[in-house]
Amino acid sequence: MLGILKEEKWTGEVALFLITIYLIVRNSEGHSYQPEDPTDYLLCRGCGADIADSSYIHNRFSSEALIYGNQSLFGKQSVAVQLLENPLGIRFRVLVVNKAKCIGVDEWHSEFSWYPGYAWKHCLCSHCGHHLGWIFEPLASAVVDRKTASDQGFYGLILDNLLTESFSDSLIIVPKSYKS
């Protein structure tokens, strides 16, 4: 009788162990570690330099937008993206951020502004000079020597000139010699 009890106890422990392993594997399939703050960084498509943190995205639409809507981008559910057209007929898909690491060049322009009451200037990547978008600044604070946006200003970045850090990381191939 004692042998049967030991055998049943052992069978119960094995069953519990197998169920535990099954649940761990089932719950982890298709899942990867997600940090608590899934911040994605926007990178220059030209050189890969950091341009902005996705937490700086600000949903601000222009009254001049041809088309606008919200998209799931950069780990966020609702990012305002708009189609804007310049006087030459060139169209850009643009999103707005409050802070960015791009440098304003040339002088401020108040004509043809997509945001009434704001002046604009081109914004280039500080590493490679790639055109990333525009800085928009209230007319009153758009002074000659200002190269970045004030607290009242913002950046309109061209979506097609950006990459996300997570997408960039997915392109990296690990050499076979590093794999076990």
PDB file of C-alpha atoms in Angstrom:
ATOM      1  CA  MET A   1       0.000   0.000   0.000  1.00  0.00           C
ATOM      2  CA  LEU A   2       2.835   2.374   0.859  1.00  0.00           C
ATOM      3  CA  GLY A   3       4.339   1.811  -2.589  1.00  0.00           C
ATOM      4  CA  ILE A   4       1.055   2.774  -4.277  1.00  0.00           C
ATOM      5  CA  LEU A   5       0.812   5.998  -2.228  1.00  0.00           C
ATOM      6  CA  LYS A   6       4.370   6.960  -3.147  1.00  0.00           C
ATOM      7  CA  GLU A   7       3.643   6.228  -6.802  1.00  0.00           C
ATOM      8  CA  GLU A   8       0.413   8.282  -6.761  1.00  0.00           C
ATOM      9  CA  LYS A   9       2.224  11.169  -5.011  1.00  0.00           C
ATOM     10  CA  TRP A  10       4.987  11.060  -7.608  1.00  0.00           C
ATOM     11  CA  THR A  11       2.412  10.975 -10.445  1.00  0.00           C
ATOM     12  CA  GLY A  12       0.605  13.980  -8.926  1.00  0.00           C
ATOM     13  CA  GLU A  13       3.869  15.969  -8.660  1.00  0.00           C
ATOM     14  CA  VAL A  14       4.760  15.166 -12.271  1.00  0.00           C
ATOM     15  CA  ALA A  15       1.296  16.183 -13.426  1.00  0.00           C
ATOM     16  CA  LEU A  16       1.515  19.474 -11.496  1.00  0.00           C
ATOM     17  CA  PHE A  17       4.982  20.126 -12.932  1.00  0.00           C
ATOM     18  CA  LEU A  18       3.824  19.424 -16.505  1.00  0.00           C
ATOM     19  CA  ILE A  19       0.742  21.642 -16.112  1.00  0.00           C
ATOM     20  CA  THR A  20       2.927  24.468 -14.761  1.00  0.00           C
ATOM     21  CA  ILE A  21       5.342  24.174 -17.707  1.00  0.00           C
ATOM     22  CA  TYR A  22       2.437  24.053 -20.171  1.00  0.00           C
ATOM     23  CA  LEU A  23       0.898  27.242 -18.713  1.00  0.00           C
ATOM     24  CA  ILE A  24       4.221  29.101 -18.782  1.00  0.00           C
ATOM     25  CA  VAL A  25       4.854  28.167 -22.411  1.00  0.00           C
ATOM     26  CA  ARG A  26       1.273  28.875 -23.511  1.00  0.00           C
ATOM     27  CA  ASN A  27       1.220  32.311 -21.863  1.00  0.00           C
ATOM     28  CA  SER A  28       4.586  33.311 -23.309  1.00  0.00           C
ATOM     29  CA  GLU A  29       3.994  32.269 -26.929  1.00  0.00           C
ATOM     30  CA  GLY A  30       4.070  35.245 -29.265  1.00  0.00           C
ATOM     31  CA  HIS A  31       4.800  37.626 -26.431  1.00  0.00           C
ATOM     32  CA  SER A  32       7.991  39.514 -25.833  1.00  0.00           C
ATOM     33  CA  TYR A  33       9.066  41.657 -22.939  1.00  0.00           C
ATOM     34  CA  GLN A  34       7.391  45.067 -23.036  1.00  0.00           C
ATOM     35  CA  PRO A  35       8.794  47.805 -20.834  1.00  0.00           C
ATOM     36  CA  GLU A  36       6.321  49.717 -18.681  1.00  0.00           C
ATOM     37  CA  ASP A  37       6.900  52.895 -20.728  1.00  0.00           C
ATOM     38  CA  PRO A  38       6.972  51.787 -24.376  1.00  0.00           C
ATOM     39  CA  THR A  39       8.500  55.049 -25.621  1.00  0.00           C
ATOM     40  CA  ASP A  40       9.677  54.867 -29.187  1.00  0.00           C
ATOM     41  CA  TYR A  41      12.130  57.366 -30.604  1.00  0.00           C
ATOM     42  CA  LEU A  42      11.797  59.087 -33.949  1.00  0.00           C
ATOM     43  CA  LEU A  43      14.983  58.911 -36.009  1.00  0.00           C
ATOM     44  CA  CYS A  44      16.221  60.749 -39.082  1.00  0.00           C
ATOM     45  CA  ARG A  45      15.684  58.465 -42.087  1.00  0.00           C
ATOM     46  CA  GLY A  46      18.861  59.896 -43.621  1.00  0.00           C
ATOM     47  CA  CYS A  47      21.363  59.053 -40.859  1.00  0.00           C
ATOM     48  CA  GLY A  48      19.498  57.431 -37.943  1.00  0.00           C
ATOM     49  CA  ALA A  49      20.107  60.287 -35.482  1.00  0.00           C
ATOM     50  CA  ASP A  50      17.619  60.740 -32.622  1.00  0.00           C
ATOM     51  CA  ILE A  51      15.136  63.471 -33.535  1.00  0.00           C
ATOM     52  CA  ALA A  52      12.349  63.263 -30.952  1.00  0.00           C
ATOM     53  CA  ASP A  53      10.857  61.112 -28.245  1.00  0.00           C
ATOM     54  CA  SER A  54       7.396  59.817 -29.217  1.00  0.00           C
ATOM     55  CA  SER A  55       6.039  61.224 -25.953  1.00  0.00           C
ATOM     56  CA  TYR A  56       6.509  64.709 -27.492  1.00  0.00           C
ATOM     57  CA  ILE A  57       3.912  64.016 -30.199  1.00  0.00           C
ATOM     58  CA  HIS A  58       1.179  66.633 -29.989  1.00  0.00           C
ATOM     59  CA  ASN A  59      -2.117  66.160 -31.821  1.00  0.00           C
ATOM     60  CA  ARG A  60      -2.508  69.502 -33.548  1.00  0.00           C
ATOM     61  CA  PHE A  61      -4.282  69.813 -36.872  1.00  0.00           C
ATOM     62  CA  SER A  62      -3.872  72.610 -39.385  1.00  0.00           C
ATOM     63  CA  SER A  63      -6.938  74.287 -40.866  1.00  0.00           C
ATOM     64  CA  GLU A  64      -5.013  74.086 -44.171  1.00  0.00           C
ATOM     65  CA  ALA A  65      -4.785  70.266 -44.121  1.00  0.00           C
ATOM     66  CA  LEU A  66      -6.102  68.530 -47.230  1.00  0.00           C
ATOM     67  CA  ILE A  67      -6.700  65.317 -45.284  1.00  0.00           C
ATOM     68  CA  TYR A  68      -6.242  64.573 -41.608  1.00  0.00           C
ATOM     69  CA  GLY A  69      -6.819  61.668 -39.300  1.00  0.00           C
ATOM     70  CA  ASN A  70      -5.462  59.613 -36.450  1.00  0.00           C
ATOM     71  CA  GLN A  71      -3.192  56.624 -36.961  1.00  0.00           C
ATOM     72  CA  SER A  72      -1.584  54.054 -34.692  1.00  0.00           C
ATOM     73  CA  LEU A  73       2.099  54.942 -34.886  1.00  0.00           C
ATOM     74  CA  PHE A  74       5.165  54.887 -32.644  1.00  0.00           C
ATOM     75  CA  GLY A  75       3.508  52.720 -30.008  1.00  0.00           C
ATOM     76  CA  LYS A  76       0.601  55.156 -29.672  1.00  0.00           C
ATOM     77  CA  GLN A  77      -3.028  54.508 -30.575  1.00  0.00           C
ATOM     78  CA  SER A  78      -3.973  57.952 -31.871  1.00  0.00           C
ATOM     79  CA  VAL A  79      -1.355  60.075 -33.644  1.00  0.00           C
ATOM     80  CA  ALA A  80      -2.604  63.044 -35.662  1.00  0.00           C
ATOM     81  CA  VAL A  81      -1.283  62.821 -39.233  1.00  0.00           C
ATOM     82  CA  GLN A  82      -2.236  65.367 -41.866  1.00  0.00           C
ATOM     83  CA  LEU A  83      -1.590  65.891 -45.534  1.00  0.00           C
ATOM     84  CA  LEU A  84      -0.331  69.407 -46.206  1.00  0.00           C
ATOM     85  CA  GLU A  85       0.476  71.006 -49.563  1.00  0.00           C
ATOM     86  CA  ASN A  86       2.946  73.837 -50.189  1.00  0.00           C
ATOM     87  CA  PRO A  87       2.426  76.575 -52.845  1.00  0.00           C
ATOM     88  CA  LEU A  88       4.404  74.487 -55.366  1.00  0.00           C
ATOM     89  CA  GLY A  89       1.896  71.653 -55.056  1.00  0.00           C
ATOM     90  CA  ILE A  90       4.267  69.345 -53.147  1.00  0.00           C
ATOM     91  CA  ARG A  91       2.423  67.308 -50.529  1.00  0.00           C
ATOM     92  CA  PHE A  92       3.734  66.142 -47.168  1.00  0.00           C
ATOM     93  CA  ARG A  93       2.357  63.819 -44.503  1.00  0.00           C
ATOM     94  CA  VAL A  94       3.088  65.729 -41.295  1.00  0.00           C
ATOM     95  CA  LEU A  95       2.870  65.080 -37.564  1.00  0.00           C
ATOM     96  CA  VAL A  96       3.454  67.640 -34.820  1.00  0.00           C
ATOM     97  CA  VAL A  97       5.873  67.357 -31.878  1.00  0.00           C
ATOM     98  CA  ASN A  98       6.542  69.843 -29.092  1.00  0.00           C
ATOM     99  CA  LYS A  99      10.302  69.187 -28.958  1.00  0.00           C
ATOM    100  CA  ALA A 100      12.752  67.954 -31.580  1.00  0.00           C
ATOM    101  CA  LYS A 101      16.480  67.841 -32.228  1.00  0.00           C
ATOM    102  CA  CYS A 102      16.498  69.560 -35.581  1.00  0.00           C
ATOM    103  CA  ILE A 103      17.936  72.950 -36.434  1.00  0.00           C
ATOM    104  CA  GLY A 104      16.013  75.794 -38.029  1.00  0.00           C
ATOM    105  CA  VAL A 105      17.690  77.318 -41.078  1.00  0.00           C
ATOM    106  CA  ASP A 106      17.115  80.398 -43.219  1.00  0.00           C
ATOM    107  CA  GLU A 107      14.767  83.128 -42.074  1.00  0.00           C
ATOM    108  CA  TRP A 108      11.257  83.079 -40.654  1.00  0.00           C
ATOM    109  CA  HIS A 109       8.389  83.221 -43.135  1.00  0.00           C
ATOM    110  CA  SER A 110       4.869  84.297 -42.241  1.00  0.00           C
ATOM    111  CA  GLU A 111       3.405  83.858 -45.725  1.00  0.00           C
ATOM    112  CA  PHE A 112       2.036  80.456 -46.734  1.00  0.00           C
ATOM    113  CA  SER A 113       2.004  79.245 -43.124  1.00  0.00           C
ATOM    114  CA  TRP A 114      -0.124  76.158 -42.556  1.00  0.00           C
ATOM    115  CA  TYR A 115      -0.784  77.492 -39.060  1.00  0.00           C
ATOM    116  CA  PRO A 116      -2.238  81.028 -39.057  1.00  0.00           C
ATOM    117  CA  GLY A 117      -0.508  83.261 -36.488  1.00  0.00           C
ATOM    118  CA  TYR A 118       2.737  81.274 -36.763  1.00  0.00           C
ATOM    119  CA  ALA A 119       5.893  81.872 -38.769  1.00  0.00           C
ATOM    120  CA  TRP A 120       7.878  78.923 -40.112  1.00  0.00           C
ATOM    121  CA  LYS A 121      11.369  77.961 -41.179  1.00  0.00           C
ATOM    122  CA  HIS A 122      12.900  74.754 -42.505  1.00  0.00           C
ATOM    123  CA  CYS A 123      14.150  72.258 -39.949  1.00  0.00           C
ATOM    124  CA  LEU A 124      17.159  70.080 -40.810  1.00  0.00           C
ATOM    125  CA  CYS A 125      18.804  67.142 -39.080  1.00  0.00           C
ATOM    126  CA  SER A 126      21.716  68.499 -37.066  1.00  0.00           C
ATOM    127  CA  HIS A 127      23.816  65.451 -38.027  1.00  0.00           C
ATOM    128  CA  CYS A 128      23.326  65.034 -41.771  1.00  0.00           C
ATOM    129  CA  GLY A 129      21.347  68.091 -42.917  1.00  0.00           C
ATOM    130  CA  HIS A 130      18.369  66.037 -44.166  1.00  0.00           C
ATOM    131  CA  HIS A 131      15.143  68.091 -44.389  1.00  0.00           C
ATOM    132  CA  LEU A 132      12.923  66.810 -41.582  1.00  0.00           C
ATOM    133  CA  GLY A 133      10.162  69.409 -41.595  1.00  0.00           C
ATOM    134  CA  TRP A 134       9.518  72.876 -40.227  1.00  0.00           C
ATOM    135  CA  ILE A 135       9.614  74.841 -37.005  1.00  0.00           C
ATOM    136  CA  PHE A 136       6.484  76.867 -36.290  1.00  0.00           C
ATOM    137  CA  GLU A 137       6.786  79.822 -33.936  1.00  0.00           C
ATOM    138  CA  PRO A 138       4.232  82.471 -32.884  1.00  0.00           C
ATOM    139  CA  LEU A 139       4.785  85.631 -34.920  1.00  0.00           C
ATOM    140  CA  ALA A 140       5.706  87.636 -31.805  1.00  0.00           C
ATOM    141  CA  SER A 141       8.587  85.325 -30.830  1.00  0.00           C
ATOM    142  CA  ALA A 142       9.892  84.441 -34.318  1.00  0.00           C
ATOM    143  CA  VAL A 143      13.101  86.457 -33.964  1.00  0.00           C
ATOM    144  CA  VAL A 144      16.034  86.257 -36.380  1.00  0.00           C
ATOM    145  CA  ASP A 145      18.437  84.330 -34.133  1.00  0.00           C
ATOM    146  CA  ARG A 146      15.922  81.692 -32.942  1.00  0.00           C
ATOM    147  CA  LYS A 147      16.899  78.261 -34.332  1.00  0.00           C
ATOM    148  CA  THR A 148      14.633  76.079 -32.169  1.00  0.00           C
ATOM    149  CA  ALA A 149      11.005  76.338 -31.098  1.00  0.00           C
ATOM    150  CA  SER A 150      10.059  78.173 -27.913  1.00  0.00           C
ATOM    151  CA  ASP A 151       7.583  76.731 -25.407  1.00  0.00           C
ATOM    152  CA  GLN A 152       4.778  78.204 -27.557  1.00  0.00           C
ATOM    153  CA  GLY A 153       6.241  76.861 -30.816  1.00  0.00           C
ATOM    154  CA  PHE A 154       6.273  73.362 -32.267  1.00  0.00           C
ATOM    155  CA  TYR A 155       7.733  71.205 -35.023  1.00  0.00           C
ATOM    156  CA  GLY A 156       5.908  69.834 -38.047  1.00  0.00           C
ATOM    157  CA  LEU A 157       7.872  66.725 -39.047  1.00  0.00           C
ATOM    158  CA  ILE A 158       7.544  64.950 -42.389  1.00  0.00           C
ATOM    159  CA  LEU A 159       6.464  61.398 -41.622  1.00  0.00           C
ATOM    160  CA  ASP A 160       8.250  59.967 -44.683  1.00  0.00           C
ATOM    161  CA  ASN A 161      11.587  61.427 -43.480  1.00  0.00           C
ATOM    162  CA  LEU A 162      11.443  59.607 -40.136  1.00  0.00           C
ATOM    163  CA  LEU A 163      12.022  56.087 -38.852  1.00  0.00           C
ATOM    164  CA  THR A 164      11.240  54.657 -35.454  1.00  0.00           C
ATOM    165  CA  GLU A 165      13.930  53.215 -33.263  1.00  0.00           C
ATOM    166  CA  SER A 166      11.984  49.949 -32.915  1.00  0.00           C
ATOM    167  CA  PHE A 167      11.787  49.580 -36.714  1.00  0.00           C
ATOM    168  CA  SER A 168      15.479  50.397 -37.054  1.00  0.00           C
ATOM    169  CA  ASP A 169      16.342  47.789 -34.404  1.00  0.00           C
ATOM    170  CA  SER A 170      14.331  45.164 -36.291  1.00  0.00           C
ATOM    171  CA  LEU A 171      16.600  45.621 -39.316  1.00  0.00           C
ATOM    172  CA  ILE A 172      19.737  44.605 -37.448  1.00  0.00           C
ATOM    173  CA  ILE A 173      20.894  41.113 -38.318  1.00  0.00           C
ATOM    174  CA  VAL A 174      22.798  39.178 -35.678  1.00  0.00           C
ATOM    175  CA  PRO A 175      25.822  37.386 -37.226  1.00  0.00           C
ATOM    176  CA  LYS A 176      25.657  33.579 -37.113  1.00  0.00           C
ATOM    177  CA  SER A 177      28.896  33.479 -35.110  1.00  0.00           C
ATOM    178  CA  TYR A 178      27.093  35.246 -32.216  1.00  0.00           C
ATOM    179  CA  LYS A 179      24.293  32.695 -32.108  1.00  0.00           C
ATOM    180  CA  SER A 180      24.700  29.596 -29.987  1.00  0.00           C
TER     181      SER A 180
END
